[in-house]
């Protein structure tokens, strides 16, 4: 895949004296992780197809500081936060959308006290609002009738009580949405949060992502839908561990919508 | 001579309540050892939480069997305690069934108390069975060995005995009423104890009075002992659930507090006009010792976290939902709460003994909670969501990680690498910040 998609930066907007409708906060995973980059692109395609006037910070974006904060390094977190806030405030950002629930939580809840007060949305919420405004059409397309189960990201679900936006979008795809026995506020973590993504698990008898993948496999899904790049990695690894990668895809809600329409 | 029972009663009552108050004041003092945290906002939401979660048991019923049994025992226990009011008045003034003048209402009340007492009895038997026969996993985790296990059962035995005494007292009373004995006026209705009463048929009036008085005394003394037992037990939650749900965290669960002390330093570093040498000195002059980051002992936690520890019911719902615990890691959020409480009590005893806290060479970190437990947490909030009384084990875990990282630089190597990546490249992986938009061209 080597198609260049148009992604305007805030600096470019500034140079033209314009302001976008929304800032797309790509996040570190979305910028660097090979799997997550595909989610980023799918989301950008949807933004284009809905004619959303957006921009990214590009090289001016830096880690929100979430993993540092959850690892206990409040100092590094606040350094990151203050730097990012300075950049965003200089661009007079009002509205932010991100495809990462960790960035979402941090930007929305932990930046305001440090002077960064924005209207922050998770990409599933944003897509849902585009749908409601009639700017985006979501149709079944090739996923119609497929069995899909949605894994709730902790930082979207329990942490911020967003359970319905991703499900509403999936329902629009005319798929058969099957819930795992532990879902919504009872959903089990994928194992990546709290900076676990960046370390070896502590000694135990199983990896959390395997436990969660088993929950998902119980629903006999064609596709496991995720709303977080880290959950995506964890569930993909879990599916591989169970040698099911040929029959079960792990896909982000944005990818499902974009692929359904062959964008 | 005639007033001896009254006097003994008053002595028992004053001693029982007095000792209880003394211990509750200790609990309050210990909770105040915590740092300050503002929980005075949005009183309406707080009252609502208290009404729903503590009074209304809204989170208990998320597990229907345990929830409904708990509601039965809880309502039964509260309502039956109205009877205690009569017992106290009778005990002080030497009257018998002082409220019997209420007539039909009295019959109704006593009748309902009996039915509730019976339901409580059944509920408690079922609870006991779940713990000891069915052996529900969450009651058999490692932290539930020894005292916590015995404590759980003792409470159940207490309630069984108290309910039995109450019913036996009524049954004997009923026999005496039928005999037309002395001041055993005919009052009350006895839907349950009427089935116990035939057991005592044929007993002499004297033995019946002995039985009735015996049960009456043991019942009220049992209640006083139980009241004082609370302080030593997880059963303290029947009182503390109320303040704890009131003072619970109202922020979204994902929101971790931002340490203000750190903010000050960060702002100073970011401010190009600040004089890097003058400012800290000034700060120190004002505040004495520089503030310690994070928590290594209970005094470093805030009072709401310490109140959490005293409120924990050791129900283990948190642990049974914890992804780390389910996959065999050492972490158990319930143990975090139990350790905090045990350590806080130890610190409290130390203060009682020495007048003020004297270093005992111990702390919450390592002596109670190991770093392995702390590093197993995924910050998923499942424990917080599961807790029926609004406790956050996660907030203690995070404060202790802060201490490990900011005071001791004791993060696991992988995390140190992640953090130096963020510091140097603005991402947790070793990629160049200048490559952040390369994805659009790939
Ligand atoms: S937040 Fe941590 S302690 Fe609580 S359930 Fe999740 S992993 Fe366990
Ligand atoms: S913290 Fe809450 S859920 Fe966990 S054992 Fe204590 S009361 Fe139960």
Coordinates of C-alpha atoms in Angstrom, one line a residue, chain B:
Chain B
X1 CA -32.2 -4.9 95.7
X2 CA -35.1 -4.5 93.3
X3 CA -33.1 -2.1 91.1
X4 CA -30.1 -4.2 90.7
X5 CA -31.1 -5.4 87.2
X6 CA -31.7 -1.8 86.1
X7 CA -28.4 -0.7 87.4
X8 CA -26.5 -3.6 85.8
X9 CA -28.3 -2.8 82.6
X10 CA -27.3 0.9 82.6
X11 CA -23.7 -0.1 83.4
X12 CA -23.6 -2.5 80.5
X13 CA -25.2 0.0 78.2
X14 CA -22.9 2.8 79.1
X15 CA -19.8 0.6 79.0
X16 CA -20.8 -0.9 75.7
X17 CA -21.6 2.3 74.0
X18 CA -18.7 4.1 75.6
X19 CA -16.1 1.7 74.5
X20 CA -17.6 1.7 71.0
X21 CA -17.3 5.5 70.8
X22 CA -13.8 5.4 72.1
X23 CA -12.8 3.1 69.2
X24 CA -14.7 5.1 66.6
X25 CA -12.8 8.2 67.6
X26 CA -9.7 6.2 67.0
X27 CA -10.9 5.3 63.5
X28 CA -11.6 9.0 62.8
X29 CA -8.2 10.0 64.1
X30 CA -6.5 7.4 62.0
X31 CA -8.4 8.4 58.9
X32 CA -7.3 12.0 59.6
X33 CA -3.7 10.9 59.3
X34 CA -4.3 11.0 55.6
X35 CA -3.5 13.9 53.4
X36 CA -6.1 16.4 52.5
X37 CA -8.3 16.0 49.5
X38 CA -11.2 18.1 48.5
X39 CA -14.5 16.2 48.4
X40 CA -16.8 19.0 49.3
X41 CA -18.1 19.7 45.8
X42 CA -21.5 18.7 44.3
X43 CA -23.3 17.8 47.5
X44 CA -26.4 16.8 45.6
X45 CA -24.6 14.1 43.6
X46 CA -22.9 12.9 46.7
X47 CA -26.2 12.5 48.6
X48 CA -27.7 10.8 45.6
X49 CA -24.8 8.3 45.6
X50 CA -25.1 7.7 49.3
X51 CA -28.9 7.1 48.9
X52 CA -28.5 4.8 46.0
X53 CA -25.4 2.9 46.7
X54 CA -25.3 2.6 50.5
X55 CA -28.9 2.9 51.5
X56 CA -30.4 1.5 48.3
X57 CA -27.7 -1.2 47.8
X58 CA -27.8 -0.5 44.1
X59 CA -24.4 -2.1 43.4
X60 CA -25.0 -5.1 45.6
X61 CA -27.8 -6.4 43.3
X62 CA -25.5 -6.5 40.3
X63 CA -24.8 -10.0 41.6
X64 CA -28.5 -11.0 42.2
X65 CA -28.1 -13.9 44.6
X66 CA -25.7 -12.3 47.0
X67 CA -27.4 -8.9 46.5
X68 CA -30.9 -10.0 47.4
X69 CA -29.7 -12.1 50.4
X70 CA -27.7 -9.1 51.5
X71 CA -30.7 -6.8 51.3
X72 CA -32.8 -9.2 53.3
X73 CA -30.2 -9.4 56.1
X74 CA -29.6 -5.7 55.9
X75 CA -33.2 -4.6 56.1
X76 CA -34.0 -7.3 58.7
X77 CA -31.1 -6.2 60.8
X78 CA -32.0 -2.5 60.7
X79 CA -35.7 -3.0 61.4
X80 CA -35.2 -5.5 64.1
X81 CA -33.1 -2.9 65.8
X82 CA -36.2 -0.8 66.4
X83 CA -36.9 -3.6 68.9
X84 CA -33.7 -2.7 70.7
X85 CA -35.2 0.7 71.5
X86 CA -37.9 -1.1 73.5
X87 CA -35.4 -3.4 75.1
X88 CA -33.3 -0.4 76.2
X89 CA -36.3 1.4 77.7
X90 CA -37.5 -1.7 79.4
X91 CA -34.0 -2.4 80.7
X92 CA -33.5 1.1 82.2
X93 CA -36.9 1.4 83.8
X94 CA -37.6 -2.2 84.6
X95 CA -40.8 -2.2 82.5
X96 CA -41.9 -5.0 80.2
X97 CA -42.8 -4.5 76.6
X98 CA -43.3 -0.8 77.1
X99 CA -44.7 -0.2 73.6
X100 CA -47.5 -2.8 74.0
X101 CA -49.9 0.0 74.6
X102 CA -49.8 0.5 70.8
X103 CA -52.1 -2.5 70.6
X104 CA -52.6 -3.8 67.0
X105 CA -49.7 -1.7 65.7
X106 CA -47.5 -3.5 68.3
X107 CA -48.8 -6.8 67.2
X108 CA -47.9 -5.9 63.7
X109 CA -44.4 -4.7 64.6
X110 CA -43.5 -7.7 66.7
X111 CA -45.0 -10.0 64.0
X112 CA -42.9 -8.3 61.3
X113 CA -39.7 -8.4 63.5
X114 CA -40.2 -12.1 63.9
X115 CA -40.6 -12.8 60.2
X116 CA -37.6 -10.6 59.5
X117 CA -35.6 -12.4 62.1
X118 CA -36.4 -15.7 60.5
X119 CA -35.5 -14.4 57.1
X120 CA -32.2 -13.0 58.4
X121 CA -31.6 -16.4 60.0
X122 CA -32.2 -18.1 56.7
X123 CA -30.1 -15.5 54.7
X124 CA -27.2 -15.9 57.1
X125 CA -27.3 -19.7 56.8
X126 CA -27.2 -19.3 53.0
X127 CA -24.3 -16.9 53.3
X128 CA -22.5 -19.3 55.5
X129 CA -23.1 -22.1 53.0
X130 CA -21.7 -20.0 50.2
X131 CA -18.6 -19.3 52.1
X132 CA -17.9 -22.7 53.7
X133 CA -19.7 -25.4 51.7
X134 CA -19.9 -24.1 48.1
X135 CA -16.6 -22.4 48.8
X136 CA -17.1 -19.5 46.4
X137 CA -13.6 -18.8 44.9
X138 CA -13.5 -15.2 46.1
X139 CA -13.7 -16.2 49.7
X140 CA -10.8 -18.5 49.4
X141 CA -8.1 -16.2 47.9
X142 CA -4.8 -16.2 49.8
X143 CA -5.5 -13.0 51.6
X144 CA -8.6 -14.6 53.1
X145 CA -6.7 -17.0 55.3
X146 CA -6.8 -16.8 59.1
X147 CA -8.5 -13.8 60.7
X148 CA -10.4 -12.5 57.6
X149 CA -11.9 -15.9 57.1
X150 CA -12.8 -16.3 60.7
X151 CA -14.1 -12.8 60.9
X152 CA -16.5 -13.4 58.0
X153 CA -17.9 -16.5 59.7
X154 CA -18.0 -15.0 63.2
X155 CA -20.3 -12.3 62.0
X156 CA -22.6 -14.9 60.6
X157 CA -22.6 -16.9 63.8
X158 CA -23.2 -13.7 65.8
X159 CA -26.3 -13.0 63.7
X160 CA -27.6 -16.5 64.0
X161 CA -27.2 -16.4 67.8
X162 CA -28.8 -13.0 68.1
X163 CA -31.8 -14.0 65.9
X164 CA -32.2 -17.2 67.8
X165 CA -32.1 -15.4 71.2
X166 CA -34.7 -13.0 70.0
X167 CA -37.1 -15.8 68.9
X168 CA -36.5 -17.8 72.0
X169 CA -37.2 -14.8 74.2
X170 CA -40.5 -14.3 72.4
X171 CA -41.4 -18.0 72.6
X172 CA -40.8 -18.1 76.3
X173 CA -42.8 -14.9 76.7
X174 CA -45.6 -16.4 74.7
X175 CA -45.7 -19.4 77.1
X176 CA -45.7 -17.0 80.1
X177 CA -48.5 -14.9 78.5
X178 CA -50.6 -18.1 78.1
X179 CA -49.9 -19.0 81.8
X180 CA -51.1 -15.5 82.7
X181 CA -47.9 -15.0 84.6
X182 CA -47.2 -11.8 86.6
X183 CA -46.4 -8.9 84.3
X184 CA -46.3 -10.9 81.1
X185 CA -49.2 -9.1 79.7
X186 CA -50.8 -10.5 76.6
X187 CA -49.3 -8.5 73.8
X188 CA -47.6 -8.9 70.4
X189 CA -48.1 -11.5 67.7
X190 CA -45.7 -14.4 67.2
X191 CA -45.9 -15.8 63.7
X192 CA -42.5 -17.6 64.1
X193 CA -41.9 -18.2 67.8
X194 CA -45.3 -19.8 68.1
X195 CA -43.7 -22.8 66.6
X196 CA -40.8 -22.7 69.1
X197 CA -43.1 -22.1 72.0
X198 CA -44.5 -25.6 72.2
X199 CA -41.0 -26.8 73.0
X200 CA -41.3 -25.1 76.3
X201 CA -44.7 -26.4 77.2
X202 CA -44.9 -28.0 80.6
X203 CA -41.9 -26.0 82.0
X204 CA -42.5 -24.3 85.4
X205 CA -43.2 -20.7 85.5
X206 CA -39.9 -20.1 87.2
X207 CA -37.9 -21.8 84.6
X208 CA -39.8 -20.0 81.9
X209 CA -39.1 -16.7 83.4
X210 CA -35.4 -17.7 83.7
X211 CA -35.4 -18.7 80.1
X212 CA -37.1 -15.5 78.9
X213 CA -34.9 -13.2 81.1
X214 CA -31.8 -15.2 80.1
X215 CA -32.6 -14.8 76.4
X216 CA -33.5 -11.1 76.9
X217 CA -30.2 -10.4 78.6
X218 CA -28.0 -12.4 76.3
X219 CA -29.7 -10.7 73.3
X220 CA -29.0 -7.2 74.5
X221 CA -25.5 -8.0 75.7
X222 CA -24.9 -9.8 72.4
X223 CA -25.9 -6.6 70.6
X224 CA -23.5 -4.5 72.6
X225 CA -20.7 -7.0 72.1
X226 CA -21.5 -7.1 68.4
X227 CA -21.4 -3.3 68.3
X228 CA -18.0 -3.3 69.7
X229 CA -16.9 -6.1 67.5
X230 CA -17.4 -3.9 64.5
X231 CA -14.2 -1.9 65.1
X232 CA -12.1 -5.1 64.9
X233 CA -14.0 -6.4 61.8
X234 CA -14.8 -5.8 58.2
X235 CA -18.3 -5.4 59.5
X236 CA -17.5 -1.7 60.2
X237 CA -18.8 -1.3 56.7
X238 CA -22.4 -1.2 58.0
X239 CA -21.5 2.3 59.3
X240 CA -18.8 3.5 57.0
X241 CA -20.5 2.6 53.8
X242 CA -22.5 5.8 54.2
X243 CA -19.7 8.3 54.5
X244 CA -17.6 6.3 52.0
X245 CA -20.2 6.5 49.3
X246 CA -20.8 10.1 50.1
X247 CA -17.2 11.1 49.8
X248 CA -16.5 8.8 46.8
X249 CA -14.7 10.1 43.8
X250 CA -17.2 11.8 41.4
X251 CA -14.7 12.2 38.5
X252 CA -14.8 9.9 35.5
X253 CA -13.1 6.7 36.5
X254 CA -10.4 7.2 33.9
X255 CA -9.3 10.5 35.4
X256 CA -6.3 10.3 37.6
X257 CA -5.6 13.3 39.7
X258 CA -2.7 15.6 38.6
X259 CA -0.2 16.0 41.4
X260 CA -0.1 19.7 42.2
X261 CA 3.3 19.6 43.6
X262 CA 4.6 18.3 40.3
X263 CA 2.6 21.0 38.4
X264 CA 4.4 23.7 40.4
X265 CA 7.8 22.3 39.4
X266 CA 6.8 21.7 35.8
X267 CA 5.5 25.2 35.4
X268 CA 8.7 26.6 36.9
X269 CA 10.8 24.6 34.4
X270 CA 8.7 25.7 31.5
X271 CA 8.7 29.3 32.5
X272 CA 11.6 31.0 30.6
X273 CA 11.6 33.9 33.1
X274 CA 11.9 31.9 36.2
X275 CA 15.1 32.1 38.1
X276 CA 16.0 28.4 38.5
X277 CA 18.0 29.1 41.7
X278 CA 15.9 31.5 43.6
X279 CA 12.6 29.8 43.3
X280 CA 13.1 26.4 45.0
X281 CA 14.9 28.0 47.9
X282 CA 11.9 30.3 48.5
X283 CA 9.6 27.3 48.2
X284 CA 11.5 25.4 50.8
X285 CA 11.6 28.2 53.2
X286 CA 7.8 28.3 53.0
X287 CA 7.1 24.6 53.1
X288 CA 10.0 23.1 55.0
X289 CA 10.7 19.7 53.6
X290 CA 10.1 19.2 49.9
X291 CA 6.9 17.3 49.3
X292 CA 7.2 13.5 48.9
X293 CA 5.8 12.2 45.6
X294 CA 3.4 9.3 45.7
X295 CA 2.9 7.0 48.7
X296 CA 5.1 4.5 50.4
X297 CA 3.0 4.4 53.6
X298 CA -0.5 5.1 54.8
X299 CA 0.2 8.7 55.9
X300 CA 1.1 9.5 52.2
X301 CA -2.4 8.5 51.1
X302 CA -5.3 10.9 51.4
X303 CA -8.1 10.6 54.0
X304 CA -10.6 9.3 51.4
X305 CA -8.3 6.4 50.6
X306 CA -7.9 5.6 54.3
X307 CA -11.7 5.8 54.7
X308 CA -11.9 3.4 51.8
X309 CA -9.6 1.0 53.6
X310 CA -11.8 1.0 56.8
X311 CA -14.9 0.6 54.7
X312 CA -13.8 -2.4 52.7
X313 CA -16.1 -5.4 53.3
X314 CA -13.6 -7.9 52.0
X315 CA -16.3 -9.2 49.7
X316 CA -13.7 -9.7 46.9
X317 CA -15.9 -8.6 44.1
X318 CA -13.0 -6.4 43.0
X319 CA -10.6 -9.2 43.0
X320 CA -12.9 -11.6 41.1
X321 CA -13.2 -9.0 38.3
X322 CA -9.5 -8.1 38.2
X323 CA -7.8 -9.3 35.0
X324 CA -4.5 -9.6 36.7
X325 CA -5.9 -11.7 39.5
X326 CA -7.8 -13.9 37.1
X327 CA -4.7 -14.7 35.2
X328 CA -2.8 -15.8 38.2
X329 CA -0.9 -12.6 39.1
X330 CA -0.2 -11.8 42.7
X331 CA -2.2 -8.6 42.6
X332 CA -5.5 -8.7 44.4
X333 CA -7.3 -5.3 44.8
X334 CA -9.0 -6.6 47.9
X335 CA -5.6 -7.3 49.4
X336 CA -4.5 -3.7 48.6
X337 CA -7.4 -2.5 50.7
X338 CA -6.9 -5.0 53.5
X339 CA -3.1 -4.2 53.7
X340 CA -3.8 -0.5 53.8
X341 CA -6.2 -1.0 56.7
X342 CA -3.9 -3.4 58.6
X343 CA -1.0 -1.0 58.3
X344 CA -3.2 2.0 59.3
X345 CA -4.3 0.1 62.4
X346 CA -0.7 -0.7 63.2
X347 CA 0.2 3.0 62.8
X348 CA -2.8 3.9 65.0
X349 CA -1.6 1.4 67.7
X350 CA 1.8 2.9 67.5
X351 CA 0.4 6.4 68.2
X352 CA -1.7 5.0 71.1
X353 CA 1.4 3.6 72.6
X354 CA 3.9 6.4 72.1
X355 CA 1.7 9.4 72.0
X356 CA 2.8 10.2 68.4
X357 CA 4.1 8.0 65.6
X358 CA 7.5 6.6 66.3
X359 CA 9.2 5.1 63.3
X360 CA 8.8 1.3 63.4
X361 CA 11.0 0.5 60.5
X362 CA 8.0 -0.6 58.5
X363 CA 5.9 0.8 55.8
X364 CA 3.0 -0.1 53.5
X365 CA 5.3 -0.6 50.6
X366 CA 7.2 -3.9 50.7
X367 CA 6.2 -4.8 54.2
X368 CA 2.6 -5.2 53.1
X369 CA 2.3 -4.6 49.4
X370 CA 5.0 -5.9 47.0
X371 CA 6.1 -4.1 43.9
X372 CA 5.1 -7.2 41.9
X373 CA 1.5 -6.6 42.9
X374 CA 1.7 -3.0 42.0
X375 CA 3.2 -3.6 38.6
X376 CA 0.6 -6.2 37.6
X377 CA -2.3 -3.6 37.4
X378 CA -3.6 -2.7 34.0
X379 CA -5.5 0.3 35.5
X380 CA -8.7 -1.1 33.9
X381 CA -11.0 0.1 36.7
X382 CA -12.8 -3.2 36.9
X383 CA -12.2 -3.2 40.7
X384 CA -13.6 0.2 41.0
X385 CA -16.7 -0.6 38.9
X386 CA -17.3 -3.8 40.9
X387 CA -17.0 -2.4 44.4
X388 CA -20.4 -2.2 46.1
X389 CA -19.3 0.7 48.4
X390 CA -17.4 3.0 46.0
X391 CA -13.8 2.0 46.9
X392 CA -10.9 2.6 44.6
X393 CA -8.1 0.2 45.0
X394 CA -6.6 1.6 41.8
X395 CA -6.0 5.0 43.3
X396 CA -3.8 3.5 46.0
X397 CA -1.9 1.4 43.4
X398 CA -1.2 4.5 41.3
X399 CA 0.0 6.5 44.3
X400 CA 2.4 3.7 45.2
X401 CA 3.7 3.5 41.6
X402 CA 4.3 7.2 41.8
X403 CA 6.5 6.7 44.8
X404 CA 8.4 3.9 43.2
X405 CA 9.1 5.9 40.1
X406 CA 9.5 9.4 41.3
X407 CA 11.2 8.8 44.6
X408 CA 13.0 5.6 44.1
X409 CA 13.4 5.4 40.3
X410 CA 12.4 1.8 40.7
X411 CA 10.3 1.2 37.6
X412 CA 10.8 -2.1 35.7
X413 CA 13.5 -1.7 33.0
X414 CA 11.0 -2.0 30.1
X415 CA 9.1 0.9 31.6
X416 CA 12.2 3.0 32.0
X417 CA 13.0 2.4 28.4
X418 CA 9.4 3.5 27.5
X419 CA 9.7 6.6 29.6
X420 CA 13.1 7.6 28.2
X421 CA 11.6 7.2 24.7
X422 CA 8.8 9.6 25.6
X423 CA 11.3 12.0 27.0
X424 CA 13.6 11.9 24.0
X425 CA 11.3 11.2 21.0
X426 CA 7.8 12.1 22.3
X427 CA 6.6 8.5 21.8
X428 CA 6.8 5.4 23.9
X429 CA 8.8 3.7 21.1
X430 CA 12.1 4.7 19.7
X431 CA 10.8 6.5 16.6
X432 CA 11.8 10.0 15.5
X433 CA 9.2 12.7 16.2
X434 CA 10.0 14.0 12.7
X435 CA 8.5 10.8 11.2
X436 CA 5.1 11.2 12.8
X437 CA 3.2 11.8 9.6
X438 CA 5.1 9.3 7.5
X439 CA 2.0 7.0 7.7
X440 CA 0.2 9.3 5.2
X441 CA 2.8 8.6 2.6
X442 CA 3.3 4.9 3.1

